[in-house]
Amino acid sequence: MIEGKRQPLSSVYVLEQTMKLTVENLKRIVRSIVTTEENEISCEECFHEVDRFAEMELAGKDVAEAMPLVQAHLERCEHCRREYEALLDALKAISV
């Protein structure tokens, strides 16, 4: 390390620190591999569609049929699902 300057963290180090290889994480990785489909959307793409998805669900529409890629992503991605559930809760709270 150069005196007075911090070295940037390598992406491998960051990954190692944020994703310890526990049995639960290994199960999650295997589940993701097994359930991967040909047509999927990324977390970023899901983020751009999740507001419309939530509004459609609150309106009583069949969101799984209308937006199957978002539905499939939310079923597989815990992070996006938590974001979606928080958004849905907020929308429900303001519509009362």
PDB file of N, CA, C and O in Angstrom, residues 37 39-76 84 87-88:
ATOM      1  N   GLU A  37     -34.285 -19.618 -16.837  1.00  0.00           N
ATOM      2  CA  GLU A  37     -35.042 -19.834 -18.064  1.00  0.00           C
ATOM      3  C   GLU A  37     -34.412 -19.048 -19.201  1.00  0.00           C
ATOM      4  O   GLU A  37     -33.611 -18.146 -18.983  1.00  0.00           O
ATOM      5  N   ASN A  39     -35.810 -16.900 -21.320  1.00  0.00           N
ATOM      6  CA  ASN A  39     -36.232 -15.502 -21.319  1.00  0.00           C
ATOM      7  C   ASN A  39     -36.386 -15.024 -19.887  1.00  0.00           C
ATOM      8  O   ASN A  39     -37.310 -15.432 -19.196  1.00  0.00           O
ATOM      9  N   GLU A  40     -35.469 -14.179 -19.462  1.00  0.00           N
ATOM     10  CA  GLU A  40     -35.516 -13.618 -18.125  1.00  0.00           C
ATOM     11  C   GLU A  40     -35.207 -12.137 -18.210  1.00  0.00           C
ATOM     12  O   GLU A  40     -34.644 -11.668 -19.188  1.00  0.00           O
ATOM     13  N   ILE A  41     -35.578 -11.409 -17.149  1.00  0.00           N
ATOM     14  CA  ILE A  41     -35.206 -10.008 -17.070  1.00  0.00           C
ATOM     15  C   ILE A  41     -34.231  -9.825 -15.919  1.00  0.00           C
ATOM     16  O   ILE A  41     -34.204 -10.627 -14.984  1.00  0.00           O
ATOM     17  N   SER A  42     -33.465  -8.786 -15.990  1.00  0.00           N
ATOM     18  CA  SER A  42     -32.491  -8.477 -14.944  1.00  0.00           C
ATOM     19  C   SER A  42     -33.179  -7.746 -13.795  1.00  0.00           C
ATOM     20  O   SER A  42     -34.326  -7.297 -13.919  1.00  0.00           O
ATOM     21  N   CYS A  43     -32.453  -7.574 -12.710  1.00  0.00           N
ATOM     22  CA  CYS A  43     -32.980  -6.802 -11.583  1.00  0.00           C
ATOM     23  C   CYS A  43     -33.277  -5.365 -12.015  1.00  0.00           C
ATOM     24  O   CYS A  43     -34.284  -4.789 -11.616  1.00  0.00           O
ATOM     25  N   GLU A  44     -32.413  -4.807 -12.838  1.00  0.00           N
ATOM     26  CA  GLU A  44     -32.633  -3.433 -13.310  1.00  0.00           C
ATOM     27  C   GLU A  44     -33.906  -3.332 -14.144  1.00  0.00           C
ATOM     28  O   GLU A  44     -34.705  -2.412 -13.975  1.00  0.00           O
ATOM     29  N   GLU A  45     -34.109  -4.300 -15.035  1.00  0.00           N
ATOM     30  CA  GLU A  45     -35.324  -4.297 -15.849  1.00  0.00           C
ATOM     31  C   GLU A  45     -36.565  -4.485 -14.967  1.00  0.00           C
ATOM     32  O   GLU A  45     -37.596  -3.842 -15.187  1.00  0.00           O
ATOM     33  N   CYS A  46     -36.454  -5.347 -13.978  1.00  0.00           N
ATOM     34  CA  CYS A  46     -37.573  -5.567 -13.054  1.00  0.00           C
ATOM     35  C   CYS A  46     -37.888  -4.285 -12.301  1.00  0.00           C
ATOM     36  O   CYS A  46     -39.054  -3.913 -12.154  1.00  0.00           O
ATOM     37  N   PHE A  47     -36.848  -3.595 -11.836  1.00  0.00           N
ATOM     38  CA  PHE A  47     -37.022  -2.350 -11.094  1.00  0.00           C
ATOM     39  C   PHE A  47     -37.816  -1.329 -11.908  1.00  0.00           C
ATOM     40  O   PHE A  47     -38.664  -0.623 -11.372  1.00  0.00           O
ATOM     41  N   HIS A  48     -37.562  -1.272 -13.222  1.00  0.00           N
ATOM     42  CA  HIS A  48     -38.256  -0.309 -14.080  1.00  0.00           C
ATOM     43  C   HIS A  48     -39.710  -0.681 -14.333  1.00  0.00           C
ATOM     44  O   HIS A  48     -40.502   0.175 -14.722  1.00  0.00           O
ATOM     45  N   GLU A  49     -40.076  -1.927 -14.090  1.00  0.00           N
ATOM     46  CA  GLU A  49     -41.443  -2.385 -14.354  1.00  0.00           C
ATOM     47  C   GLU A  49     -42.264  -2.644 -13.099  1.00  0.00           C
ATOM     48  O   GLU A  49     -43.483  -2.772 -13.168  1.00  0.00           O
ATOM     49  N   VAL A  50     -41.604  -2.714 -11.940  1.00  0.00           N
ATOM     50  CA  VAL A  50     -42.284  -3.177 -10.742  1.00  0.00           C
ATOM     51  C   VAL A  50     -43.392  -2.220 -10.277  1.00  0.00           C
ATOM     52  O   VAL A  50     -44.401  -2.672  -9.720  1.00  0.00           O
ATOM     53  N   ASP A  51     -43.264  -0.935 -10.541  1.00  0.00           N
ATOM     54  CA  ASP A  51     -44.327  -0.010 -10.132  1.00  0.00           C
ATOM     55  C   ASP A  51     -45.610  -0.287 -10.899  1.00  0.00           C
ATOM     56  O   ASP A  51     -46.704  -0.323 -10.328  1.00  0.00           O
ATOM     57  N   ARG A  52     -45.482  -0.510 -12.187  1.00  0.00           N
ATOM     58  CA  ARG A  52     -46.659  -0.827 -13.006  1.00  0.00           C
ATOM     59  C   ARG A  52     -47.250  -2.172 -12.582  1.00  0.00           C
ATOM     60  O   ARG A  52     -48.468  -2.344 -12.503  1.00  0.00           O
ATOM     61  N   PHE A  53     -46.379  -3.127 -12.272  1.00  0.00           N
ATOM     62  CA  PHE A  53     -46.800  -4.440 -11.811  1.00  0.00           C
ATOM     63  C   PHE A  53     -47.621  -4.313 -10.523  1.00  0.00           C
ATOM     64  O   PHE A  53     -48.703  -4.899 -10.401  1.00  0.00           O
ATOM     65  N   ALA A  54     -47.128  -3.516  -9.570  1.00  0.00           N
ATOM     66  CA  ALA A  54     -47.830  -3.323  -8.301  1.00  0.00           C
ATOM     67  C   ALA A  54     -49.174  -2.638  -8.510  1.00  0.00           C
ATOM     68  O   ALA A  54     -50.185  -3.037  -7.904  1.00  0.00           O
ATOM     69  N   GLU A  55     -49.212  -1.623  -9.340  1.00  0.00           N
ATOM     70  CA  GLU A  55     -50.466  -0.916  -9.608  1.00  0.00           C
ATOM     71  C   GLU A  55     -51.495  -1.836 -10.259  1.00  0.00           C
ATOM     72  O   GLU A  55     -52.679  -1.787  -9.933  1.00  0.00           O
ATOM     73  N   MET A  56     -51.026  -2.693 -11.168  1.00  0.00           N
ATOM     74  CA  MET A  56     -51.936  -3.641 -11.814  1.00  0.00           C
ATOM     75  C   MET A  56     -52.484  -4.637 -10.792  1.00  0.00           C
ATOM     76  O   MET A  56     -53.665  -4.979 -10.819  1.00  0.00           O
ATOM     77  N   GLU A  57     -51.614  -5.104  -9.900  1.00  0.00           N
ATOM     78  CA  GLU A  57     -52.073  -6.052  -8.883  1.00  0.00           C
ATOM     79  C   GLU A  57     -53.114  -5.410  -7.974  1.00  0.00           C
ATOM     80  O   GLU A  57     -54.146  -6.015  -7.667  1.00  0.00           O
ATOM     81  N   LEU A  58     -52.882  -4.178  -7.561  1.00  0.00           N
ATOM     82  CA  LEU A  58     -53.845  -3.480  -6.714  1.00  0.00           C
ATOM     83  C   LEU A  58     -55.172  -3.242  -7.431  1.00  0.00           C
ATOM     84  O   LEU A  58     -56.220  -3.169  -6.796  1.00  0.00           O
ATOM     85  N   ALA A  59     -55.107  -3.136  -8.750  1.00  0.00           N
ATOM     86  CA  ALA A  59     -56.326  -2.944  -9.542  1.00  0.00           C
ATOM     87  C   ALA A  59     -57.046  -4.267  -9.795  1.00  0.00           C
ATOM     88  O   ALA A  59     -58.098  -4.290 -10.442  1.00  0.00           O
ATOM     89  N   GLY A  60     -56.472  -5.374  -9.296  1.00  0.00           N
ATOM     90  CA  GLY A  60     -57.129  -6.669  -9.434  1.00  0.00           C
ATOM     91  C   GLY A  60     -56.872  -7.368 -10.751  1.00  0.00           C
ATOM     92  O   GLY A  60     -57.561  -8.325 -11.086  1.00  0.00           O
ATOM     93  N   LYS A  61     -55.885  -6.914 -11.492  1.00  0.00           N
ATOM     94  CA  LYS A  61     -55.575  -7.541 -12.784  1.00  0.00           C
ATOM     95  C   LYS A  61     -54.694  -8.767 -12.583  1.00  0.00           C
ATOM     96  O   LYS A  61     -54.011  -8.903 -11.575  1.00  0.00           O
ATOM     97  N   ASP A  62     -54.715  -9.648 -13.549  1.00  0.00           N
ATOM     98  CA  ASP A  62     -53.890 -10.856 -13.511  1.00  0.00           C
ATOM     99  C   ASP A  62     -52.471 -10.490 -13.949  1.00  0.00           C
ATOM    100  O   ASP A  62     -52.141 -10.527 -15.128  1.00  0.00           O
ATOM    101  N   VAL A  63     -51.646 -10.114 -12.985  1.00  0.00           N
ATOM    102  CA  VAL A  63     -50.301  -9.634 -13.298  1.00  0.00           C
ATOM    103  C   VAL A  63     -49.407 -10.740 -13.837  1.00  0.00           C
ATOM    104  O   VAL A  63     -48.529 -10.488 -14.664  1.00  0.00           O
ATOM    105  N   ALA A  64     -49.615 -11.963 -13.392  1.00  0.00           N
ATOM    106  CA  ALA A  64     -48.804 -13.080 -13.883  1.00  0.00           C
ATOM    107  C   ALA A  64     -49.010 -13.274 -15.378  1.00  0.00           C
ATOM    108  O   ALA A  64     -48.074 -13.598 -16.103  1.00  0.00           O
ATOM    109  N   GLU A  65     -50.226 -13.040 -15.837  1.00  0.00           N
ATOM    110  CA  GLU A  65     -50.508 -13.173 -17.271  1.00  0.00           C
ATOM    111  C   GLU A  65     -50.053 -11.931 -18.031  1.00  0.00           C
ATOM    112  O   GLU A  65     -49.497 -12.030 -19.120  1.00  0.00           O
ATOM    113  N   ALA A  66     -50.274 -10.760 -17.440  1.00  0.00           N
ATOM    114  CA  ALA A  66     -49.937  -9.503 -18.112  1.00  0.00           C
ATOM    115  C   ALA A  66     -48.431  -9.254 -18.164  1.00  0.00           C
ATOM    116  O   ALA A  66     -47.921  -8.715 -19.143  1.00  0.00           O
ATOM    117  N   MET A  67     -47.724  -9.633 -17.107  1.00  0.00           N
ATOM    118  CA  MET A  67     -46.280  -9.359 -17.014  1.00  0.00           C
ATOM    119  C   MET A  67     -45.553 -10.598 -16.485  1.00  0.00           C
ATOM    120  O   MET A  67     -44.985 -10.589 -15.391  1.00  0.00           O
ATOM    121  N   PRO A  68     -45.532 -11.676 -17.262  1.00  0.00           N
ATOM    122  CA  PRO A  68     -44.966 -12.933 -16.762  1.00  0.00           C
ATOM    123  C   PRO A  68     -43.475 -12.870 -16.435  1.00  0.00           C
ATOM    124  O   PRO A  68     -43.019 -13.558 -15.521  1.00  0.00           O
ATOM    125  N   LEU A  69     -42.710 -12.052 -17.145  1.00  0.00           N
ATOM    126  CA  LEU A  69     -41.281 -11.978 -16.863  1.00  0.00           C
ATOM    127  C   LEU A  69     -41.010 -11.302 -15.526  1.00  0.00           C
ATOM    128  O   LEU A  69     -40.118 -11.717 -14.772  1.00  0.00           O
ATOM    129  N   VAL A  70     -41.789 -10.288 -15.199  1.00  0.00           N
ATOM    130  CA  VAL A  70     -41.648  -9.638 -13.893  1.00  0.00           C
ATOM    131  C   VAL A  70     -42.070 -10.615 -12.799  1.00  0.00           C
ATOM    132  O   VAL A  70     -41.387 -10.764 -11.784  1.00  0.00           O
ATOM    133  N   GLN A  71     -43.186 -11.293 -12.996  1.00  0.00           N
ATOM    134  CA  GLN A  71     -43.669 -12.278 -12.025  1.00  0.00           C
ATOM    135  C   GLN A  71     -42.606 -13.346 -11.777  1.00  0.00           C
ATOM    136  O   GLN A  71     -42.296 -13.665 -10.632  1.00  0.00           O
ATOM    137  N   ALA A  72     -42.029 -13.875 -12.831  1.00  0.00           N
ATOM    138  CA  ALA A  72     -41.008 -14.926 -12.691  1.00  0.00           C
ATOM    139  C   ALA A  72     -39.774 -14.390 -11.969  1.00  0.00           C
ATOM    140  O   ALA A  72     -39.198 -15.081 -11.119  1.00  0.00           O
ATOM    141  N   HIS A  73     -39.381 -13.169 -12.284  1.00  0.00           N
ATOM    142  CA  HIS A  73     -38.208 -12.590 -11.630  1.00  0.00           C
ATOM    143  C   HIS A  73     -38.469 -12.413 -10.136  1.00  0.00           C
ATOM    144  O   HIS A  73     -37.611 -12.736  -9.306  1.00  0.00           O
ATOM    145  N   LEU A  74     -39.642 -11.916  -9.778  1.00  0.00           N
ATOM    146  CA  LEU A  74     -39.976 -11.709  -8.371  1.00  0.00           C
ATOM    147  C   LEU A  74     -40.035 -13.025  -7.604  1.00  0.00           C
ATOM    148  O   LEU A  74     -39.724 -13.073  -6.415  1.00  0.00           O
ATOM    149  N   GLU A  75     -40.404 -14.097  -8.268  1.00  0.00           N
ATOM    150  CA  GLU A  75     -40.444 -15.409  -7.620  1.00  0.00           C
ATOM    151  C   GLU A  75     -39.042 -15.936  -7.341  1.00  0.00           C
ATOM    152  O   GLU A  75     -38.838 -16.675  -6.386  1.00  0.00           O
ATOM    153  N   ARG A  76     -38.072 -15.554  -8.164  1.00  0.00           N
ATOM    154  CA  ARG A  76     -36.701 -16.055  -8.027  1.00  0.00           C
ATOM    155  C   ARG A  76     -35.775 -15.135  -7.250  1.00  0.00           C
ATOM    156  O   ARG A  76     -34.806 -15.592  -6.663  1.00  0.00           O
ATOM    157  N   TYR A  84     -40.432  -5.035  -4.036  1.00  0.00           N
ATOM    158  CA  TYR A  84     -41.801  -5.047  -4.542  1.00  0.00           C
ATOM    159  C   TYR A  84     -42.804  -5.046  -3.393  1.00  0.00           C
ATOM    160  O   TYR A  84     -43.777  -4.283  -3.399  1.00  0.00           O
ATOM    161  N   LEU A  87     -42.998  -1.672  -1.807  1.00  0.00           N
ATOM    162  CA  LEU A  87     -43.744  -0.760  -2.673  1.00  0.00           C
ATOM    163  C   LEU A  87     -45.237  -1.040  -2.573  1.00  0.00           C
ATOM    164  O   LEU A  87     -46.053  -0.116  -2.436  1.00  0.00           O
ATOM    165  N   LEU A  88     -45.606  -2.302  -2.615  1.00  0.00           N
ATOM    166  CA  LEU A  88     -47.017  -2.675  -2.537  1.00  0.00           C
ATOM    167  C   LEU A  88     -47.622  -2.226  -1.206  1.00  0.00           C
ATOM    168  O   LEU A  88     -48.727  -1.666  -1.186  1.00  0.00           O
TER     169      LEU A  88
END
